[in-house]
Short mmCIF file of C-alpha atoms (C1' of nucleotides) in Angstrom, two decimals:
data_model
loop_
_atom_site.label_atom_id
_atom_site.label_comp_id
_atom_site.label_asym_id
_atom_site.label_seq_id
_atom_site.Cartn_x
_atom_site.Cartn_y
_atom_site.Cartn_z
CA UNK X 658 0.05 0.19 0.14
CA UNK X 659 1.24 3.46 -0.62
CA UNK X 660 0.14 6.19 1.77
CA UNK X 661 2.52 8.72 0.55
CA UNK X 662 1.17 12.00 -0.37
CA UNK X 663 2.97 12.48 -3.68
CA UNK X 664 3.38 15.74 -5.37
CA UNK X 665 0.97 16.71 -8.10
CA UNK X 666 2.30 18.22 -11.25
CA UNK X 667 2.04 21.62 -10.05
CA UNK X 668 3.64 21.07 -6.83
CA UNK X 669 6.19 19.30 -8.49
CA UNK X 670 7.05 21.94 -10.97
CA UNK X 671 7.01 24.48 -7.92
CA UNK X 672 9.54 22.32 -6.18
CA UNK X 673 11.92 21.97 -9.17
CA UNK X 674 11.72 25.65 -9.92
CA UNK X 675 12.45 26.57 -6.31
CA UNK X 676 15.34 23.78 -6.21
CA UNK X 677 16.79 25.38 -9.44
CA UNK X 678 16.57 28.89 -8.25
CA UNK X 679 17.99 28.41 -4.92
CA UNK X 680 20.97 26.63 -6.38
CA UNK X 681 21.70 29.00 -9.18
CA UNK X 682 21.29 31.85 -7.08
CA UNK X 683 23.49 30.61 -4.03
CA UNK X 684 26.21 29.30 -6.35
CA UNK X 685 26.55 32.85 -7.82
CA UNK X 686 26.63 34.39 -4.22
CA UNK X 687 29.05 31.81 -3.01
CA UNK X 688 31.35 32.14 -6.15
CA UNK X 689 31.43 35.77 -5.95
CA UNK X 690 32.53 35.92 -2.35
CA UNK X 691 34.91 33.18 -2.57
CA UNK X 692 36.51 34.90 -5.76
CA UNK X 693 36.66 38.62 -4.64
CA UNK X 694 36.58 38.32 -0.62
CA UNK X 695 38.42 34.92 -0.14
CA UNK X 696 35.73 33.61 2.13
CA UNK X 697 32.61 31.28 1.89
CA UNK X 698 29.21 32.84 2.37
CA UNK X 699 28.91 31.04 5.73
CA UNK X 700 32.17 32.99 6.97
CA UNK X 701 30.55 36.13 5.93
CA UNK X 702 27.47 35.73 7.65
CA UNK X 703 29.69 34.89 11.08
CA UNK X 704 31.32 38.28 10.44
CA UNK X 705 28.23 40.24 10.09
CA UNK X 706 26.77 38.82 13.06
CA UNK X 707 29.86 39.65 15.12
CA UNK X 708 29.87 43.28 13.58
CA UNK X 709 26.30 43.90 14.63
CA UNK X 710 26.97 42.34 18.25
CA UNK X 711 27.81 44.91 21.12
CA UNK X 712 31.57 45.21 21.33
CA UNK X 713 31.50 43.00 18.10
CA UNK X 714 31.59 40.09 20.59
CA UNK X 715 29.68 37.18 21.02
CA UNK X 716 29.41 33.83 22.92
CA UNK X 717 30.07 31.05 20.58
CA UNK X 718 26.90 29.43 21.25
CA UNK X 719 25.10 32.61 20.59
CA UNK X 720 26.99 33.20 17.45
CA UNK X 721 26.06 29.56 16.57
CA UNK X 722 22.37 30.22 16.82
CA UNK X 723 22.45 33.66 15.02
CA UNK X 724 24.24 32.52 12.07
CA UNK X 725 22.62 29.31 11.57
CA UNK X 726 25.49 27.17 12.10
CA UNK X 727 25.95 23.90 14.22
CA UNK X 728 28.31 24.37 17.17
CA UNK X 729 30.77 22.11 15.44
CA UNK X 730 30.68 24.08 12.11
CA UNK X 731 31.18 27.12 14.05
CA UNK X 732 34.22 26.00 15.98
CA UNK X 733 35.83 24.82 12.94
CA UNK X 734 34.88 28.01 11.13
CA UNK X 735 36.12 30.29 13.81
CA UNK X 736 39.26 28.42 14.24
CA UNK X 737 40.09 29.32 10.42
CA UNK X 738 38.91 32.78 10.82
CA UNK X 739 41.32 33.13 13.88
CA UNK X 740 44.26 32.07 11.87
CA UNK X 741 43.08 34.66 9.37
CA UNK X 742 43.54 37.30 12.11
CA UNK X 743 39.83 38.29 11.45
CA UNK X 744 38.35 37.00 14.90
CA UNK X 745 39.70 36.37 18.34
CA UNK X 746 38.59 33.86 21.03
CA UNK X 747 38.84 34.73 24.61
CA UNK X 748 37.83 32.63 27.68
CA UNK X 749 34.80 33.54 29.53
CA UNK X 750 35.25 34.29 32.99
CA UNK X 751 31.84 34.02 34.38
CA UNK X 752 31.20 30.48 32.87
CA UNK X 753 34.28 28.76 32.14
CA UNK X 754 32.99 26.43 30.06
CA UNK X 755 32.28 29.17 27.61
CA UNK X 756 34.13 31.29 24.91
CA UNK X 757 33.84 34.63 23.51
CA UNK X 758 34.53 35.36 19.68
CA UNK X 759 35.48 38.83 18.93
CA UNK X 760 35.68 40.46 15.49
CA UNK X 761 39.14 42.07 15.14
CA UNK X 762 39.74 45.41 13.56
CA UNK X 763 41.11 43.63 10.39
CA UNK X 764 38.22 41.25 10.53
CA UNK X 765 35.80 44.33 10.42
CA UNK X 766 37.92 45.83 7.46
CA UNK X 767 37.63 42.36 5.42
CA UNK X 768 34.03 42.84 6.11
CA UNK X 769 33.67 46.28 4.93
CA UNK X 770 35.70 45.50 1.92
CA UNK X 771 33.63 42.49 0.98
CA UNK X 772 30.23 44.02 1.43
CA UNK X 773 29.88 46.26 -1.50
CA UNK X 774 30.39 43.20 -3.99
CA UNK X 775 28.10 40.97 -2.12
CA UNK X 776 25.30 43.28 -1.78
CA UNK X 777 25.52 44.20 -5.37
CA UNK X 778 25.56 40.48 -6.21
CA UNK X 779 22.35 39.83 -4.17
CA UNK X 780 20.77 42.67 -5.44
CA UNK X 781 21.50 41.46 -8.97
CA UNK X 782 20.66 37.89 -8.58
CA UNK X 783 17.64 38.35 -6.56
CA UNK X 784 15.95 41.88 -6.52
CA UNK X 785 16.83 42.76 -9.80
CA UNK X 786 14.91 39.63 -11.10
CA UNK X 787 11.50 40.33 -9.23
CA UNK X 788 9.06 43.05 -9.21
CA UNK X 789 8.03 44.47 -5.86
CA UNK X 790 5.28 42.64 -5.74
CA UNK X 791 7.07 39.33 -5.99
CA UNK X 792 9.54 40.45 -3.47
CA UNK X 793 7.09 41.09 -1.07
CA UNK X 794 5.43 37.85 -1.72
CA UNK X 795 9.00 36.30 -1.16
CA UNK X 796 9.37 38.05 2.21
CA UNK X 797 6.12 36.52 3.13
CA UNK X 798 6.82 33.08 2.01
CA UNK X 799 10.11 33.08 3.60
CA UNK X 800 8.80 34.07 7.02
CA UNK X 801 5.99 31.70 6.98
CA UNK X 802 8.55 28.96 6.16
CA UNK X 803 10.77 30.02 9.11
CA UNK X 804 7.96 30.15 11.40
CA UNK X 805 6.92 26.67 10.49
CA UNK X 806 10.47 25.23 10.57
CA UNK X 807 11.44 26.70 14.04
CA UNK X 808 8.06 26.25 15.62
CA UNK X 809 8.55 29.92 16.55
CA UNK X 810 6.21 32.66 16.14
CA UNK X 811 7.95 34.09 12.92
CA UNK X 812 11.29 35.34 13.65
CA UNK X 813 14.47 34.52 15.64
CA UNK X 814 12.92 36.87 18.06
CA UNK X 815 16.09 38.54 19.56
CA UNK X 816 17.69 41.69 18.67
CA UNK X 817 17.78 41.85 14.79
CA UNK X 818 17.73 45.05 13.23
CA UNK X 819 21.16 44.21 11.78
CA UNK X 820 22.88 44.68 8.89
CA UNK X 821 23.82 42.33 5.97
CA UNK X 822 23.10 44.18 3.17
CA UNK X 823 23.25 47.68 4.91
CA UNK X 824 26.83 48.97 5.12
CA UNK X 825 28.20 47.20 8.10
CA UNK X 826 27.59 49.38 11.09
CA UNK X 827 27.26 52.08 8.45
CA UNK X 828 26.99 55.49 9.55
CA UNK R 263 32.73 57.63 -2.62
CA UNK R 264 30.05 54.72 -2.38
CA UNK R 265 28.06 53.68 -5.32
CA UNK R 266 26.94 50.45 -3.90
CA UNK R 267 23.30 49.82 -4.18
CA UNK R 268 22.63 49.13 -0.61
CA UNK R 269 19.65 47.26 0.58
CA UNK R 270 17.00 48.96 2.52
CA UNK R 271 15.58 47.52 5.45
CA UNK R 272 12.81 45.92 3.78
CA UNK R 273 15.24 44.44 1.14
CA UNK R 274 17.31 43.29 4.31
CA UNK R 275 14.54 41.41 5.82
CA UNK R 276 13.58 39.79 2.73
CA UNK R 277 17.10 38.56 2.20
CA UNK R 278 17.48 37.34 5.66
CA UNK R 279 14.15 35.52 5.79
CA UNK R 280 14.92 33.95 2.27
CA UNK R 281 18.60 32.74 3.44
CA UNK R 282 16.96 31.55 6.91
CA UNK R 283 14.20 29.49 5.23
CA UNK R 284 16.39 28.11 2.65
CA UNK R 285 18.99 27.00 5.06
CA UNK R 286 16.27 25.37 7.71
CA UNK R 287 14.51 23.86 4.82
CA UNK R 288 17.46 22.18 2.82
CA UNK R 289 18.92 21.07 5.93
CA UNK R 290 16.12 19.06 6.82
CA UNK R 291 15.77 17.69 3.32
CA UNK R 292 19.36 16.63 3.30
CA UNK R 293 19.37 15.32 6.98
CA UNK R 294 16.52 13.02 6.15
CA UNK R 295 17.74 11.78 2.84
CA UNK R 296 20.97 11.17 4.82
CA UNK R 297 19.39 9.19 7.76
CA UNK R 298 17.05 7.13 5.92
CA UNK R 299 18.26 6.90 2.48
CA UNK R 300 22.04 6.92 2.92
CA UNK R 301 22.61 9.41 0.07
CA UNK R 302 23.08 13.46 0.01
CA UNK R 303 20.24 15.11 -1.85
CA UNK R 304 22.50 15.94 -4.93
CA UNK R 305 22.74 12.11 -5.35
CA UNK R 306 19.25 11.60 -4.89
CA UNK R 307 18.56 14.25 -7.78
CA UNK R 308 21.00 12.40 -9.95
CA UNK R 309 19.40 9.17 -9.75
CA UNK R 310 16.04 10.92 -10.48
CA UNK R 311 17.22 12.56 -13.72
CA UNK R 312 18.37 9.13 -14.65
CA UNK R 313 15.41 7.33 -13.91
CA UNK R 314 13.39 9.74 -16.12
CA UNK R 315 15.92 9.30 -19.02
CA UNK R 316 15.22 6.94 -22.01
CA UNK R 317 16.64 3.53 -20.95
CA UNK R 318 17.62 5.40 -17.84
CA UNK R 319 20.76 6.26 -19.56
CA UNK R 320 22.37 9.61 -20.01
CA UNK R 321 25.40 11.20 -21.16
CA UNK R 322 27.66 12.61 -18.34
CA UNK R 323 27.70 16.09 -19.68
CA UNK R 324 23.76 16.12 -20.08
CA UNK R 325 23.49 14.57 -16.73
CA UNK R 326 25.48 17.05 -15.45
CA UNK R 327 23.47 19.87 -16.90
CA UNK R 328 19.99 18.55 -15.94
CA UNK R 329 21.21 17.72 -12.33
CA UNK R 330 22.61 21.12 -11.66
CA UNK R 331 26.03 19.68 -11.33
CA UNK R 332 29.32 20.83 -12.36
CA UNK R 333 31.45 18.07 -14.33
CA UNK R 334 33.64 17.76 -11.64
CA UNK R 335 30.99 17.29 -8.99
CA UNK R 336 29.26 14.61 -11.27
CA UNK R 337 32.33 12.76 -11.74
CA UNK R 338 33.03 12.33 -8.07
CA UNK R 339 29.43 11.62 -7.61
CA UNK R 340 29.05 9.00 -10.16
CA UNK R 341 32.39 7.06 -8.96
CA UNK R 342 30.54 6.88 -5.66
CA UNK R 343 27.25 5.67 -7.12
CA UNK R 344 28.91 3.37 -9.12
CA UNK R 345 30.80 1.99 -6.14
CA UNK R 346 27.06 1.48 -4.57
CA UNK R 347 26.08 -0.38 -7.63
CA UNK R 348 23.48 2.24 -8.41
CA UNK R 349 25.09 3.53 -11.58
CA UNK R 350 27.05 2.08 -14.42
CA UNK R 351 29.23 3.72 -16.76
CA UNK R 352 30.03 2.65 -20.24
CA UNK R 353 32.14 4.05 -22.93
CA UNK R 354 30.37 5.88 -25.81
CA UNK R 355 31.27 4.48 -29.38
CA UNK R 356 30.29 7.34 -31.47
CA UNK R 357 32.15 9.97 -29.35
CA UNK R 358 35.10 8.38 -27.82
CA UNK R 359 35.79 11.22 -25.38
CA UNK R 360 32.23 10.51 -23.94
CA UNK R 361 30.77 8.14 -21.51
CA UNK R 362 27.42 7.14 -20.60
CA UNK R 363 25.78 6.79 -17.12
CA UNK R 364 22.91 4.11 -16.76
CA UNK R 365 21.02 3.62 -13.56
CA UNK R 366 21.05 0.18 -12.55
CA UNK R 367 18.10 -1.74 -11.17
CA UNK R 368 19.76 -1.62 -7.72
CA UNK R 369 19.90 2.01 -8.31
CA UNK R 370 16.13 2.19 -9.38
CA UNK R 371 15.51 0.05 -6.07
CA UNK R 372 17.26 2.61 -4.22
CA UNK R 373 15.70 5.49 -5.50
CA UNK R 374 12.03 4.12 -5.30
CA UNK R 375 12.74 3.11 -1.63
CA UNK R 376 14.15 6.67 -0.91
CA UNK R 377 11.13 8.45 -2.69
CA UNK R 378 8.42 8.25 -0.09
CA UNK R 379 10.29 9.49 2.70
CA UNK R 380 11.87 12.38 0.66
CA UNK R 381 8.46 13.44 -0.82
CA UNK R 382 6.78 13.46 2.55
CA UNK R 383 9.70 15.63 3.80
CA UNK R 384 9.48 18.03 1.07
CA UNK R 385 5.61 18.42 1.61
CA UNK R 386 5.99 18.76 5.27
CA UNK R 387 8.67 21.37 5.30
CA UNK R 388 7.46 23.30 2.24
CA UNK R 389 3.83 22.74 1.00
CA UNK R 390 2.29 22.47 4.34
CA UNK R 391 3.65 25.50 5.59
CA UNK R 392 2.14 27.67 2.62
CA UNK R 393 -1.26 28.61 1.43
CA UNK R 394 -1.98 27.45 -2.27
CA UNK R 395 -1.73 31.41 -3.01
CA UNK R 396 1.70 31.36 -1.30
CA UNK R 397 2.73 28.09 -3.21
CA UNK R 398 1.55 29.90 -6.65
CA UNK R 399 3.62 32.91 -5.71
CA UNK R 400 6.79 30.67 -4.81
CA UNK R 401 6.41 29.11 -8.11
CA UNK R 402 6.13 32.37 -10.18
CA UNK R 403 9.08 33.85 -8.39
CA UNK R 404 11.32 30.89 -8.65
CA UNK R 405 10.65 30.81 -12.44
CA UNK R 406 11.37 34.34 -12.60
CA UNK R 407 14.48 33.67 -10.88
CA UNK R 408 15.47 30.60 -12.96
CA UNK R 409 14.75 32.75 -16.01
CA UNK R 410 17.08 35.60 -14.79
CA UNK R 411 19.87 33.49 -13.72
CA UNK R 412 19.96 31.47 -16.80
CA UNK R 413 19.34 33.81 -19.71
CA UNK R 414 16.86 31.29 -20.98
CA UNK R 415 13.41 32.04 -21.63
CA UNK R 416 12.03 30.23 -18.43
CA UNK R 417 12.77 26.80 -18.09
CA UNK R 418 15.47 24.48 -19.11
CA UNK R 419 13.40 23.89 -21.89
CA UNK R 420 14.23 20.39 -23.00
CA UNK R 421 12.10 17.39 -21.95
CA UNK R 422 11.01 17.90 -18.52
CA UNK R 423 7.63 16.17 -17.50
CA UNK R 424 9.50 14.21 -14.94
CA UNK R 425 9.05 12.85 -11.48
CA UNK R 426 10.90 13.97 -8.44
CA UNK R 427 8.13 13.99 -6.18
CA UNK R 428 5.88 11.57 -8.36
CA UNK R 429 6.45 8.14 -7.66
CA UNK R 430 9.66 7.62 -9.92
CA UNK R 431 8.24 6.16 -13.04
CA UNK R 432 5.22 5.56 -11.37
CA UNK R 433 2.49 3.87 -12.97
"C1'" DC W 426 46.61 16.21 -43.89
"C1'" DC W 427 47.66 19.10 -40.10
"C1'" DT W 428 47.09 22.41 -36.64
"C1'" DC W 429 44.07 24.77 -33.57
"C1'" DT W 430 40.76 25.14 -30.57
"C1'" DA W 431 36.81 23.38 -28.05
"C1'" DT W 432 34.54 19.82 -25.73
"C1'" DC W 433 33.93 15.57 -22.75
"C1'" DG W 434 35.46 13.84 -18.60
"C1'" DT W 435 38.61 12.62 -15.05
"C1'" DT W 436 41.93 13.51 -11.26
"C1'" DG W 437 43.99 15.33 -6.86
"C1'" DA W 438 44.48 18.77 -3.50
"C1'" DA W 439 42.25 22.04 -0.62
"C1'" DC W 440 38.80 22.87 1.99
"C1'" DA W 441 33.98 23.07 4.44
"C1'" DC W 442 30.64 20.39 6.65
"C1'" DT W 443 28.74 16.61 9.45
"C1'" DC W 444 28.61 13.45 12.91
"C1'" DA W 445 29.81 11.20 17.07
"C1'" DA W 446 32.80 11.25 20.86
"C1'" DT W 447 34.81 13.80 24.24
"C1'" DC W 448 36.23 17.35 27.84
"C1'" DT W 449 35.19 20.63 30.99
"C1'" DC W 450 32.34 22.98 33.57
"C1'" DG W 451 27.52 24.76 35.93
"C1'" DA W 452 23.35 23.64 38.00
"C1'" DT W 453 20.44 20.47 40.54
"C1'" DG W 454 19.27 17.68 44.17
"C1'" DG W 455 19.92 14.54 48.02
"C1'" DC L 760 29.53 17.70 49.84
"C1'" DC L 761 28.97 14.57 46.34
"C1'" DA L 762 26.53 12.60 42.29
"C1'" DT L 763 24.01 13.52 38.49
"C1'" DC L 764 22.64 15.75 34.45
"C1'" DG L 765 22.87 18.97 31.04
"C1'" DA L 766 25.31 22.67 28.42
"C1'" DG L 767 29.27 24.91 26.19
"C1'" DA L 768 32.41 24.03 23.05
"C1'" DT L 769 36.29 21.47 20.58
"C1'" DT L 770 38.36 17.37 17.85
"C1'" DG L 771 39.06 14.04 14.27
"C1'" DA L 772 37.35 10.97 10.93
"C1'" DG L 773 34.78 10.41 6.97
"C1'" DT L 774 32.63 12.61 3.01
"C1'" DG L 775 31.40 16.01 -0.57
"C1'" DT L 776 32.55 19.86 -3.10
"C1'" DT L 777 35.37 23.32 -5.65
"C1'" DC L 778 39.17 24.62 -8.40
"C1'" DA L 779 42.80 24.02 -11.71
"C1'" DA L 780 45.36 20.88 -14.40
"C1'" DC L 781 45.01 17.42 -17.30
"C1'" DG L 782 44.67 13.80 -21.13
"C1'" DA L 783 41.95 12.46 -24.86
"C1'" DT L 784 39.19 13.12 -28.66
"C1'" DA L 785 36.20 15.70 -31.98
"C1'" DG L 786 35.30 19.66 -35.18
"C1'" DA L 787 36.97 23.45 -38.08
"C1'" DG L 788 39.95 25.93 -41.13
"C1'" DG L 789 43.74 26.14 -44.01
#
DNA sequence: CCTCTATCGTTGAACACTCAATCTCGATGG
DNA sequence: CCATCGAGATTGAGTGTTCAACGATAGAGG
């Protein structure tokens, strides 16, 4: 017996288009950042989150959450970023299991240098292709999905006015 | 001077929501396939494309295109799939640079076994979260993006009635 | 027939991510 | 005070991806 709720033709078309769009889009974003800024997109996100934090400093676990990384991934990533001199790790005094990650001035400079090219790419691959109505719909859809996939109201809740796309800590 | 077309708050919100949704969604899809079918999503797609091809056979280059893989990635992937006994490679007589990839019966069986769980996951992470209107909008948006990102009318053109979501070669 | 260029496909090294195991330390409860 | 449990973070092995380089063959032009 087959209880599977298979996709109908229309759903399948939607799924495949979404899949294709998503791949092509992020492939471009990834390649641009790798070529011009020498970092994968995941690392860029980490730098962005740090740049938005008070003192550009965050606990590793918090940073993992806000940058959508597993702890393991973040550990490996921050190790790399530390080698590059873009991030520093220091022990946490009040909770000695913990560690702080801080964006260095070099890291901030690297982010600043990377931002324009990245943002231009995001605009060119995403917003330049969509009408205002489509962009609005995409926001709506994405937020629905995030809500659905996190069992949370709608958005990571916490402080999040941040800038990824806006000039990092601009002004 | 700063010529960068920075994202405004609304665009940023859209971009971040899209990013987050995309990550959460594909993380789940990936994990489900890895856990239950012992293959990454990329391999699943390769098997699907082969399953839809005449004689379940495709030239490597064609397979690379339809499965959105780089040549290199496909080579590595097919090497793995061959070890698993799911795909076979044979030389091409008419073009001796070329190679055919064929889905074996074991490969087809593996795909058949993997499909229900995968499709159920796709439904639960995507379609269950969206209203019909949202799903329609997502299709529209995705096709716009694909068109934009490929400089092609709207869709890979070629034969593409296929089944990924539908029971593979069902009925 | 010969050369030049482009395509087909593979390879190995470098790198990022996942998973499971591990270590340290805080918190809780007797 | 001690035991237990759970959280914070790291590690190493395994795997997949990218990139650049390569070898082989087809096709075009002289």
